[in-house]
Coordinates of C-alpha atoms (C1' of nucleotides) in Angstrom, one line a residue:
Chain P
M42 CA 0.1 0.1 0.3
A43 CA 2.6 2.4 1.2
S44 CA 4.1 2.1 -2.4
N45 CA 1.2 2.8 -3.8
E46 CA 0.6 5.9 -2.0
E47 CA 4.1 6.7 -3.4
L48 CA 3.2 5.9 -7.1
F49 CA 0.3 8.2 -6.9
R50 CA 2.8 10.9 -5.4
K51 CA 5.0 10.4 -8.4
I52 CA 2.3 10.7 -10.9
I53 CA 0.9 14.0 -9.4
A54 CA 4.2 15.2 -9.5
H55 CA 4.9 14.0 -13.1
A56 CA 1.5 15.4 -14.2
K57 CA 2.5 18.9 -13.0
E58 CA 6.2 18.7 -14.1
Y59 CA 5.3 18.1 -17.6
G60 CA 2.4 20.0 -18.2
F61 CA -0.6 18.0 -17.7
V62 CA -2.2 19.0 -14.5
F63 CA -1.5 22.0 -12.4
P64 CA -3.3 23.2 -9.1
S65 CA -5.5 25.8 -9.5
S66 CA -4.4 29.4 -8.6
E67 CA -0.9 27.7 -7.0
I68 CA 0.7 31.3 -6.7
Y69 CA -2.2 32.0 -4.3
D70 CA -1.5 28.7 -2.5
G71 CA -3.9 26.8 -4.3
L72 CA -7.4 26.5 -3.9
S73 CA -8.6 23.1 -2.8
A74 CA -9.8 20.3 -4.9
V75 CA -9.4 22.3 -8.1
Y76 CA -7.0 21.8 -10.7
D77 CA -6.1 23.2 -14.0
Y78 CA -5.1 21.2 -17.4
G79 CA -1.6 22.3 -18.7
P80 CA -0.9 22.1 -22.5
F81 CA -0.5 18.2 -22.8
G82 CA -3.2 17.8 -20.2
V83 CA -5.8 19.6 -22.4
E84 CA -4.8 17.7 -25.4
L85 CA -5.0 14.2 -23.4
K86 CA -8.4 15.3 -22.1
N87 CA -9.7 16.7 -25.7
N88 CA -8.4 13.4 -26.9
I89 CA -10.7 11.3 -24.4
K90 CA -13.8 13.5 -25.0
E91 CA -13.4 13.0 -28.8
Y92 CA -13.0 9.2 -28.6
W93 CA -16.0 9.1 -26.1
W94 CA -18.2 11.4 -28.3
K95 CA -17.2 9.4 -31.5
S96 CA -18.4 6.1 -29.4
M97 CA -21.3 7.3 -28.5
V98 CA -22.7 9.6 -31.1
Q99 CA -21.1 9.1 -34.0
Y100 CA -21.0 5.2 -34.1
H101 CA -24.8 5.1 -32.8
E102 CA -27.5 6.4 -35.5
N103 CA -30.1 6.7 -32.5
I104 CA -28.0 8.7 -30.3
V105 CA -27.4 12.6 -30.6
G106 CA -25.8 15.0 -28.9
L107 CA -26.7 18.3 -26.7
D108 CA -24.8 21.1 -24.8
A109 CA -26.9 22.5 -22.5
A110 CA -26.0 25.5 -20.2
I111 CA -24.9 25.0 -16.6
F112 CA -27.1 27.7 -15.3
M113 CA -30.8 26.1 -15.0
H114 CA -34.2 27.7 -13.8
P115 CA -34.2 27.0 -10.0
A116 CA -37.2 24.8 -10.1
V117 CA -35.0 22.0 -12.1
W118 CA -33.3 21.3 -8.8
K119 CA -36.6 21.0 -6.9
A120 CA -37.9 18.5 -9.2
S121 CA -34.8 16.8 -9.4
G122 CA -34.9 16.1 -5.7
H123 CA -31.5 18.1 -5.3
V124 CA -32.4 21.2 -3.4
D125 CA -34.4 19.0 -0.5
A126 CA -31.9 16.2 -0.1
F127 CA -28.8 18.7 0.1
N128 CA -29.7 21.4 2.2
D129 CA -29.7 20.4 5.6
P130 CA -27.8 19.5 8.5
M131 CA -27.9 15.8 8.1
I132 CA -26.4 13.0 10.3
D133 CA -26.6 9.3 9.9
N134 CA -27.3 6.3 12.1
K135 CA -24.3 3.9 11.6
D136 CA -26.2 0.9 12.5
S137 CA -29.7 1.6 10.9
K138 CA -28.0 3.4 8.0
K139 CA -30.8 5.8 8.2
R140 CA -30.3 9.6 7.7
Y141 CA -32.0 12.0 9.8
R142 CA -31.9 16.1 10.1
A143 CA -29.8 16.7 12.5
D144 CA -31.9 19.9 13.8
V145 CA -34.9 17.5 13.6
L146 CA -33.5 15.2 16.0
V147 CA -32.9 17.8 18.5
E148 CA -36.0 19.7 18.6
D149 CA -37.6 16.2 18.6
F150 CA -35.8 15.5 22.1
I151 CA -37.1 19.1 23.1
L152 CA -40.6 18.3 22.4
K153 CA -40.3 14.8 24.3
L154 CA -39.4 17.3 27.6
E155 CA -42.0 19.4 27.0
D156 CA -44.2 16.2 26.8
K157 CA -42.9 14.9 30.1
I158 CA -43.7 18.3 32.0
E159 CA -47.1 18.1 30.5
K160 CA -47.5 14.5 31.9
E161 CA -46.3 15.6 35.0
A162 CA -48.7 18.6 35.4
E163 CA -51.5 16.2 34.1
K164 CA -50.7 13.6 37.0
A165 CA -50.7 16.3 39.4
A166 CA -53.6 17.8 38.4
K167 CA -55.2 14.5 39.2
R168 CA -54.1 14.0 42.5
F169 CA -55.1 17.7 43.8
G170 CA -58.1 17.6 42.1
D171 CA -59.6 21.5 42.0
T172 CA -57.2 23.0 44.3
F173 CA -54.3 22.3 41.8
D174 CA -52.8 25.4 40.6
G175 CA -50.7 24.6 37.5
K176 CA -48.8 27.7 37.1
M177 CA -47.5 27.6 40.6
F178 CA -47.0 23.7 40.4
R179 CA -44.6 24.7 37.0
E180 CA -42.8 27.0 39.0
T181 CA -42.2 24.8 41.7
N182 CA -42.2 21.2 41.1
P183 CA -38.4 20.1 41.0
R184 CA -38.6 17.6 37.9
V185 CA -40.6 20.2 35.9
L186 CA -38.0 22.7 37.0
E187 CA -35.4 20.3 36.0
N188 CA -36.6 20.0 32.6
L189 CA -37.4 23.5 32.0
Q190 CA -33.6 24.3 32.8
K191 CA -32.7 21.4 30.5
I192 CA -34.7 22.8 27.6
Q193 CA -33.3 26.1 28.2
E194 CA -30.0 24.9 28.0
I195 CA -30.4 23.1 24.9
K196 CA -31.9 26.0 23.2
Q197 CA -29.3 28.2 24.2
R198 CA -26.9 26.1 22.9
F199 CA -28.4 24.7 20.0
Y200 CA -29.4 27.5 18.0
P201 CA -26.6 29.7 18.3
A202 CA -24.5 26.5 17.2
L203 CA -26.8 26.0 14.0
E204 CA -26.6 29.8 13.4
R205 CA -22.8 29.9 13.3
N206 CA -22.8 26.3 11.5
D207 CA -20.9 24.6 14.3
L208 CA -21.8 21.2 12.9
A209 CA -19.2 19.6 15.5
D210 CA -21.2 21.0 18.5
V211 CA -24.5 20.0 17.1
K212 CA -23.1 16.4 16.9
L213 CA -21.7 16.7 20.6
L214 CA -25.1 18.0 22.1
I215 CA -26.6 15.1 20.3
E216 CA -24.4 12.8 22.1
E217 CA -24.7 14.3 25.3
L218 CA -28.4 14.7 25.2
G219 CA -28.2 10.6 24.7
I220 CA -30.5 10.6 21.6
V221 CA -31.0 7.7 20.0
C222 CA -32.0 6.6 16.5
P223 CA -35.6 5.5 16.8
I224 CA -34.9 2.7 14.4
S225 CA -31.8 1.1 15.8
G226 CA -32.0 2.6 19.0
S227 CA -28.3 3.3 18.9
R228 CA -26.0 6.4 19.3
N229 CA -23.4 5.4 17.0
W230 CA -23.8 8.5 14.9
T231 CA -21.6 10.0 12.2
E232 CA -20.3 13.8 12.0
V233 CA -23.1 16.1 11.4
R234 CA -22.7 17.5 7.8
Q235 CA -24.1 20.4 5.9
F236 CA -25.4 18.9 2.6
N237 CA -25.3 21.9 0.7
L238 CA -24.0 19.7 -2.1
M239 CA -24.5 22.6 -4.9
F240 CA -23.0 25.8 -5.5
S241 CA -25.1 28.8 -5.6
T242 CA -24.6 32.4 -7.3
Q243 CA -26.8 35.2 -8.2
M244 CA -28.8 36.1 -11.4
G245 CA -29.1 39.5 -12.4
S246 CA -27.1 42.3 -11.9
V247 CA -29.5 44.1 -9.4
N248 CA -29.3 42.9 -6.3
E249 CA -32.9 43.1 -5.4
D250 CA -34.0 41.4 -8.4
A251 CA -31.5 38.9 -7.7
N252 CA -32.3 35.5 -8.0
T253 CA -30.4 32.3 -6.5
I254 CA -29.5 30.1 -9.2
F255 CA -27.2 27.0 -8.8
L256 CA -24.6 25.6 -10.7
R257 CA -25.7 22.3 -11.9
P258 CA -24.5 19.3 -9.8
E259 CA -24.9 16.8 -12.5
T260 CA -25.5 17.3 -16.3
A261 CA -28.1 14.8 -16.6
Q262 CA -31.1 17.2 -16.0
G263 CA -30.0 19.6 -18.8
I264 CA -30.8 16.5 -21.1
F265 CA -34.3 16.0 -19.3
V266 CA -35.4 19.5 -19.7
N267 CA -34.6 19.2 -23.3
F268 CA -36.0 16.0 -23.8
L269 CA -38.9 17.0 -25.9
N270 CA -36.8 19.7 -27.8
V271 CA -34.3 16.9 -28.7
Q272 CA -36.8 14.2 -29.8
K273 CA -39.0 16.6 -31.9
S274 CA -36.3 18.6 -33.5
A275 CA -34.3 15.6 -34.4
R276 CA -36.9 13.5 -34.9
M277 CA -36.1 10.7 -32.8
K278 CA -37.9 7.3 -32.0
I279 CA -37.6 5.4 -28.8
P280 CA -34.9 3.8 -27.8
F281 CA -33.0 6.7 -28.5
G282 CA -30.3 8.6 -26.6
I283 CA -29.2 12.0 -25.8
A284 CA -25.2 12.4 -25.0
Q285 CA -23.6 15.6 -23.5
I286 CA -20.1 16.6 -22.3
G287 CA -19.9 19.1 -19.7
K288 CA -18.7 20.7 -16.1
A289 CA -20.7 19.9 -13.0
F290 CA -20.0 21.3 -9.7
R291 CA -20.1 19.9 -6.0
N292 CA -19.5 21.3 -2.9
E293 CA -17.4 18.2 -1.7
I294 CA -16.9 17.8 2.2
V295 CA -13.6 16.0 1.9
A296 CA -11.5 16.3 -1.2
R297 CA -8.1 15.7 -1.5
Q298 CA -7.8 13.0 -3.8
F299 CA -6.1 14.9 -7.0
L300 CA -8.5 14.4 -10.0
F301 CA -10.6 12.0 -8.4
R302 CA -12.8 13.8 -6.4
M303 CA -12.7 17.8 -7.5
R304 CA -15.4 20.5 -6.7
E305 CA -15.6 21.3 -10.5
F306 CA -15.3 18.4 -12.8
E307 CA -16.5 17.2 -16.3
Q308 CA -19.1 14.5 -17.0
M309 CA -19.4 12.7 -20.2
E310 CA -23.2 11.8 -20.1
M311 CA -25.6 9.6 -22.0
Q312 CA -29.4 9.3 -21.1
Y313 CA -30.8 6.4 -23.2
F314 CA -35.0 6.7 -23.6
V315 CA -36.4 3.5 -23.6
R316 CA -40.2 2.0 -23.2
P317 CA -41.5 1.1 -19.7
G318 CA -40.5 -2.3 -19.1
E319 CA -37.9 -2.6 -21.5
E320 CA -35.5 -0.7 -19.0
M321 CA -33.7 -3.5 -17.4
K322 CA -32.6 -5.1 -21.0
W323 CA -31.0 -1.8 -22.2
Y324 CA -29.3 -1.5 -18.8
S325 CA -27.7 -4.6 -19.1
Y326 CA -27.1 -3.7 -22.8
W327 CA -25.4 -0.6 -21.6
K328 CA -23.6 -2.0 -18.9
D329 CA -21.4 -4.3 -21.4
E330 CA -21.1 -1.7 -24.0
R331 CA -19.7 0.6 -21.6
M332 CA -17.3 -1.9 -20.0
K333 CA -16.1 -2.8 -23.8
W334 CA -15.4 1.0 -24.5
H335 CA -13.1 0.9 -21.4
L336 CA -11.4 -2.1 -22.4
S337 CA -10.7 -0.7 -25.7
L338 CA -8.4 1.8 -24.4
G339 CA -5.8 -0.7 -23.9
I340 CA -6.0 -0.9 -20.4
P341 CA -5.7 -4.5 -18.8
A342 CA -9.1 -6.1 -17.9
E343 CA -8.0 -7.0 -14.3
K344 CA -7.7 -2.9 -13.7
Y345 CA -12.0 -3.2 -14.1
R346 CA -14.5 -4.6 -12.4
F347 CA -18.5 -3.9 -11.8
H348 CA -19.9 -3.0 -8.6
D349 CA -23.6 -3.5 -8.3
H350 CA -25.6 -1.2 -5.6
D351 CA -27.5 -2.4 -3.3
K352 CA -28.8 0.6 -1.8
L353 CA -30.3 2.7 -4.8
A354 CA -30.7 6.5 -5.1
H355 CA -34.2 7.8 -4.8
Y356 CA -34.7 7.7 -8.6
A357 CA -33.1 4.3 -9.8
N358 CA -34.1 0.8 -9.7
A359 CA -31.3 -0.7 -10.7
A360 CA -27.4 1.0 -10.6
A361 CA -23.9 -0.2 -11.3
D362 CA -20.3 1.1 -11.0
I363 CA -17.5 0.3 -13.3
E364 CA -14.7 0.7 -11.1
F365 CA -11.0 1.0 -12.2
E366 CA -8.2 0.2 -9.9
F367 CA -6.5 3.7 -9.3
P368 CA -3.2 3.7 -7.3
I369 CA -5.6 4.6 -4.3
G370 CA -7.5 1.6 -4.9
F371 CA -10.6 0.5 -6.8
K372 CA -12.7 3.6 -7.1
E373 CA -15.7 4.6 -9.4
I374 CA -15.1 6.0 -12.8
E375 CA -18.5 5.3 -14.6
G376 CA -21.8 4.9 -13.3
I377 CA -24.9 3.0 -15.2
H378 CA -27.9 3.6 -13.5
S379 CA -31.5 2.8 -14.8
R380 CA -33.4 5.9 -13.8
T381 CA -36.9 5.1 -14.3
N382 CA -39.3 7.7 -15.1
F383 CA -38.6 9.5 -12.2
D384 CA -36.9 12.6 -13.7
L385 CA -39.0 13.1 -16.5
G386 CA -42.0 12.5 -14.3
A387 CA -41.1 14.8 -11.5
H388 CA -40.3 17.5 -14.6
Q389 CA -43.8 16.6 -15.8
E390 CA -45.0 17.6 -12.6
Y391 CA -43.3 20.5 -11.8
S392 CA -43.5 21.9 -15.1
G393 CA -46.9 21.1 -15.9
K394 CA -45.6 20.0 -19.4
K395 CA -46.4 16.7 -20.8
M396 CA -42.9 14.8 -20.7
Q397 CA -44.3 12.2 -22.9
Y398 CA -43.6 10.0 -25.9
F399 CA -46.3 8.6 -28.2
D400 CA -45.3 5.3 -29.6
Q401 CA -46.6 4.5 -33.0
E402 CA -46.0 0.7 -32.8
L403 CA -47.7 0.0 -29.4
D404 CA -50.4 3.0 -30.1
E405 CA -49.6 4.5 -26.4
R406 CA -48.4 7.5 -24.7
Y407 CA -46.0 7.2 -21.9
V408 CA -43.3 8.7 -19.9
P409 CA -40.2 6.9 -21.3
Y410 CA -37.8 5.2 -18.8
V411 CA -34.3 6.2 -18.9
V412 CA -31.0 4.4 -18.4
E413 CA -28.0 6.3 -17.7
T414 CA -24.4 6.0 -18.6
S415 CA -22.2 8.6 -16.8
I416 CA -18.5 8.7 -16.7
G417 CA -16.3 10.8 -15.0
L418 CA -13.7 12.7 -17.9
D419 CA -11.0 13.8 -15.0
R420 CA -11.6 10.2 -13.6
T421 CA -10.7 8.6 -16.7
F422 CA -7.8 10.9 -17.5
L423 CA -6.5 9.8 -14.3
A424 CA -7.1 6.1 -15.0
V425 CA -5.1 6.8 -18.5
L426 CA -2.4 8.6 -16.5
S427 CA -2.1 6.0 -13.7
N428 CA -2.1 3.2 -15.8
A429 CA 0.5 4.7 -18.3
Y430 CA 2.8 5.8 -15.6
R431 CA 5.8 3.5 -15.4
E432 CA 9.5 3.8 -14.7
E433 CA 11.9 1.2 -16.2
K434 CA 15.2 -0.2 -16.1
L435 CA 17.2 -0.5 -19.1
D436 CA 19.6 -3.1 -20.0
D437 CA 22.3 -0.7 -20.1
G438 CA 21.4 0.2 -16.5
S439 CA 20.0 3.6 -17.4
E440 CA 16.4 4.5 -16.2
R441 CA 13.4 6.4 -17.9
V442 CA 10.3 7.3 -17.1
V443 CA 7.3 6.6 -19.5
L444 CA 3.8 7.4 -19.9
G445 CA 2.4 4.2 -21.9
I446 CA -0.5 6.6 -23.1
P447 CA -2.6 4.5 -25.9
A448 CA -1.7 6.3 -29.3
R449 CA -5.2 7.5 -30.2
L450 CA -5.0 9.4 -26.9
A451 CA -1.4 10.9 -26.6
P452 CA -1.1 14.2 -26.4
I453 CA 1.5 14.4 -29.0
K454 CA 1.2 11.6 -31.9
V455 CA 4.7 12.2 -33.3
A456 CA 8.1 13.8 -32.9
I457 CA 9.8 15.1 -35.4
L458 CA 13.7 15.0 -34.3
P459 CA 16.6 16.1 -36.9
L460 CA 19.4 13.9 -35.6
I461 CA 21.9 16.7 -35.4
K462 CA 21.6 20.4 -35.6
K463 CA 23.4 21.2 -39.0
D464 CA 24.1 19.7 -42.5
G465 CA 20.7 20.6 -43.4
L466 CA 18.7 18.2 -41.3
P467 CA 16.6 20.8 -39.3
E468 CA 15.6 21.9 -42.9
K469 CA 14.7 18.4 -43.9
A470 CA 13.0 17.9 -40.7
R471 CA 10.9 21.1 -41.0
E472 CA 9.6 20.1 -44.4
L473 CA 8.4 16.8 -43.1
M474 CA 6.7 18.9 -40.2
D475 CA 5.1 20.8 -42.5
T476 CA 3.3 18.0 -44.4
L477 CA 2.4 16.0 -41.1
K478 CA 1.0 19.0 -38.7
Y479 CA -2.5 19.2 -40.5
D480 CA -3.2 15.5 -39.5
Y481 CA -1.3 15.1 -36.5
R482 CA -0.2 16.7 -33.1
C483 CA 3.3 16.9 -33.9
F484 CA 6.2 18.4 -31.7
Y485 CA 9.6 19.6 -33.1
E486 CA 12.7 19.3 -31.3
E487 CA 16.3 20.3 -32.2
K488 CA 18.1 20.6 -29.0
D489 CA 20.2 18.3 -26.9
T490 CA 21.4 14.7 -28.4
I491 CA 18.8 12.6 -29.7
G492 CA 18.9 10.1 -27.2
R493 CA 17.6 12.6 -24.5
R494 CA 14.9 14.0 -26.8
Y495 CA 13.8 10.5 -26.9
R496 CA 13.5 10.3 -23.3
R497 CA 11.7 13.4 -23.0
M498 CA 9.1 12.5 -25.4
D499 CA 8.7 9.0 -23.3
A500 CA 8.0 11.2 -20.2
L501 CA 5.2 12.8 -22.4
G502 CA 4.1 9.8 -23.9
T503 CA 4.5 10.5 -27.2
P504 CA 4.2 7.1 -29.1
Y505 CA 6.2 7.9 -32.1
C506 CA 9.4 9.7 -33.2
L507 CA 10.7 10.5 -36.6
T508 CA 14.4 10.9 -37.0
V509 CA 15.9 12.5 -39.7
D510 CA 19.6 11.9 -40.5
H511 CA 22.0 11.8 -43.1
Q512 CA 20.7 9.1 -45.1
T513 CA 17.3 10.9 -45.0
L514 CA 18.9 13.6 -47.7
K515 CA 20.1 10.7 -50.0
D516 CA 17.1 8.5 -50.3
D517 CA 14.2 10.2 -48.5
T518 CA 13.8 7.6 -45.8
V519 CA 13.5 8.4 -42.1
T520 CA 13.5 6.3 -39.0
I521 CA 10.4 5.6 -36.9
R522 CA 11.0 4.8 -32.9
D523 CA 8.3 3.0 -31.3
R524 CA 8.1 4.2 -27.4
D525 CA 7.2 1.3 -25.8
T526 CA 9.6 -1.1 -27.5
M527 CA 12.3 1.5 -28.3
K528 CA 12.8 -0.2 -31.5
Q529 CA 13.4 1.8 -34.7
E530 CA 12.5 0.8 -38.8
R531 CA 13.4 2.7 -41.6
I532 CA 10.5 4.0 -44.0
R533 CA 10.2 6.0 -46.8
I534 CA 8.7 9.6 -46.2
T535 CA 6.1 9.1 -48.6
D536 CA 4.5 6.2 -46.5
V537 CA 5.2 8.3 -43.1
S538 CA 1.4 9.5 -43.0
I539 CA -0.1 6.1 -43.8
V540 CA 2.2 4.1 -41.3
L541 CA 1.1 6.7 -38.7
R542 CA -2.5 6.4 -39.3
E543 CA -2.4 2.7 -39.1
K544 CA -0.4 2.8 -35.9
V545 CA -2.1 5.9 -34.3
A546 CA -5.6 4.0 -34.9
K547 CA -4.6 1.0 -33.1
Chain D
rG226 C1' -13.5 18.3 10.9
rC227 C1' -9.6 16.2 14.7
rG228 C1' -4.4 14.6 15.5
rG229 C1' 0.8 14.5 13.4
rA230 C1' 4.7 16.4 10.2
rA231 C1' 6.6 19.8 6.7
rG232 C1' 7.0 24.4 4.0
rU233 C1' 14.7 27.1 1.2
rA234 C1' 15.8 28.0 -7.1
rG235 C1' 11.1 24.7 -12.1
rC236 C1' 12.2 19.4 -9.3
rU237 C1' 14.9 16.5 -5.0
rC238 C1' 17.6 18.6 -1.0
rA239 C1' 21.6 21.1 1.7
rU240 C1' 23.2 25.2 5.0
rU241 C1' 26.9 21.8 12.0
rU242 C1' 25.1 25.4 18.4
rG243 C1' 21.4 31.9 15.3
rG244 C1' 26.1 36.1 11.7
rU245 C1' 22.7 38.6 5.5
rA246 C1' 22.0 30.9 1.0
rG247 C1' 24.6 26.5 -1.8
rA248 C1' 24.6 21.7 -4.8
rG249 C1' 22.4 18.0 -8.1
rC250 C1' 19.1 17.5 -11.8
rG251 C1' 16.1 20.8 -14.9
rG252 C1' 15.7 25.1 -18.4
rA253 C1' 17.9 28.9 -21.8
rA254 C1' 22.1 30.5 -25.2
rG255 C1' 26.1 28.4 -27.8
rC256 C1' 30.2 24.5 -29.1
rC257 C1' 30.7 19.5 -30.0
rU258 C1' 27.9 15.6 -32.4
rU259 C1' 29.4 8.6 -32.8
rC260 C1' 20.6 7.3 -33.1
rC261 C1' 18.7 6.2 -27.1
rA262 C1' 19.6 10.2 -19.9
rA263 C1' 24.5 12.1 -17.2
rG264 C1' 30.7 15.8 -23.1
rC265 C1' 32.3 21.5 -22.5
rU266 C1' 31.3 26.8 -21.9
rU267 C1' 28.0 30.8 -20.5
rC268 C1' 23.4 32.3 -18.4
rA269 C1' 18.8 33.0 -16.0
rG270 C1' 16.2 31.9 -11.4
rG271 C1' 15.3 32.4 -4.4
rU272 C1' 12.2 39.6 -0.4
rG273 C1' 13.8 30.9 2.8
rG274 C1' 5.1 30.0 2.6
rC275 C1' 2.8 34.7 5.1
rG276 C1' 2.5 38.2 9.2
rG277 C1' 4.4 39.2 13.7
rG278 C1' 7.9 38.8 18.0
rU279 C1' 13.0 38.0 20.8
rU280 C1' 18.1 39.4 19.3
rC281 C1' 23.1 44.2 17.5
rG282 C1' 21.8 40.2 13.8
rA283 C1' 17.0 34.7 12.4
rG284 C1' 16.0 30.2 7.1
rC285 C1' 17.3 28.5 11.7
rC286 C1' 14.3 30.8 18.4
rC287 C1' 9.1 31.9 19.9
rC288 C1' 3.8 33.1 18.4
rG289 C1' 0.0 33.7 15.0
rU290 C1' -1.7 32.4 9.9
rC291 C1' -1.8 29.9 5.2
rU292 C1' -1.0 25.7 2.3
rU293 C1' 0.3 20.7 1.4
rC294 C1' 1.2 15.7 2.9
rC295 C1' 0.4 11.3 6.7
rG296 C1' -3.3 8.9 9.9
rC297 C1' -8.6 8.9 11.6
rU298 C1' -13.6 10.8 10.3
rC299 C1' -16.4 11.0 6.2
rC300 C1' -18.0 10.3 1.1
rA301 C1' -24.2 11.2 -4.9

RNA sequence: GCGGAAGUAGCUCAUUUGGUAGAGCGGAAGCCUUCCAAGCUUCAGGUGGCGGGUUCGAGCCCCGUCUUCCGCUCCA
């Protein structure tokens, strides 16, 4: 385990050193759980996006794209359940796995105490009959006084604690009061957490007109609210899918896991709309499809596994994660969820618009069911990067650091290197560069010895290096060097483009 | 969130008990050039995380603060 953490640290350092990923706002000490993609990182990220988009949209006639705005009407998040589920101080009981609002637990406890006082008074009233003075009793009875004082103490502590968001004190109070879970009867509580999962901001330049709106915590809702627009304008027939790549934002409580858990992240999602009753068929279809996609990246199968959910979110009737073995262990990289008709149904209810589809074959109108595939772009980036990173000891005793990034995803596809910086080799190399740069992301480099330049390209994950030497001037051939095997072969300049196309597509 | 450790050049680190900062690697320019790091020359780059205190004098001592890392906690 220790060596894996070491590895993770090395990958993070390498990512920074070689221009893949920088901590956000680093010169101001950074911004926690936010990262920037550097010159080579953005290339890799774009390549992953492009590959996903092609796999989903271009290769499926019945899947179309969408790019919905990050800002959406606040009602969207009401309908989706995000507002209610994530805005209160919550606490979980570890035994019953039940989640409670912490403020409700305490207030219920206060009610119980008040109840006790009531009962005490009732009993006394019976005992004393007509001579009973309720007011006097409450002012003098020791047990009543004790409870009253307790209520007073709780209130004086509880409300200020809520006011200043002192969740630790709220938990302490719950523990000190000995509040138990009504289901498990245990006092085994988690920390109290404020579930303001969503970031908010103001829309409207004048303050008084300002409306609080949220930065979307998932891209899916942009698809759901456009369901009718897309279905009608693109004349889609069920089953069909809508795909989208975009940023989403979550106020994570604990981040600290590099790209794995960021406050601002990017999702690649596809919502597949199906007939009610057929959702399980499509759910298992997409589970298979998505796993195949991951394996097509050339990453070994043993790095992946499925994790089926037993506990389901409020909107799902089946859910599985595809997990990847990061250096920090197996973690979710993609989720495949059968979301039922929950979302479209909720939007239909809240908006009053019919979110329905008329199925001509069935001669029936219905709210479609949805199967979602949702993959974390940043997590995929991290998976590719951590799978690619390796340190090698070579036969001659030297070492090298290589990023074995699949060629089709590599930031730089090919480096063009004159063997030495004179005898007209740079000029010849430039010529070659000019013929290739429209089709491939190229990198030209003439400084330092050829060996050092190869190593630099290895560290960037550049799969191929073309070297222009003296023989090139004579017969128009160059050597092409393979990053992984370090082997070279000599090919004709006129064949370079074809050879590259074949290799890069692999 | 709690506890521990650390913050000196792009990176890795050094600076013996406080006396106004160095190395290797990397980078840039040039030389040489035999296709797989470590040949030669030159150069750039640090208000020692930030703020305050003690002292004639602080990177080194004290306090505060921020950030990072590790552990625990937590994790749609």
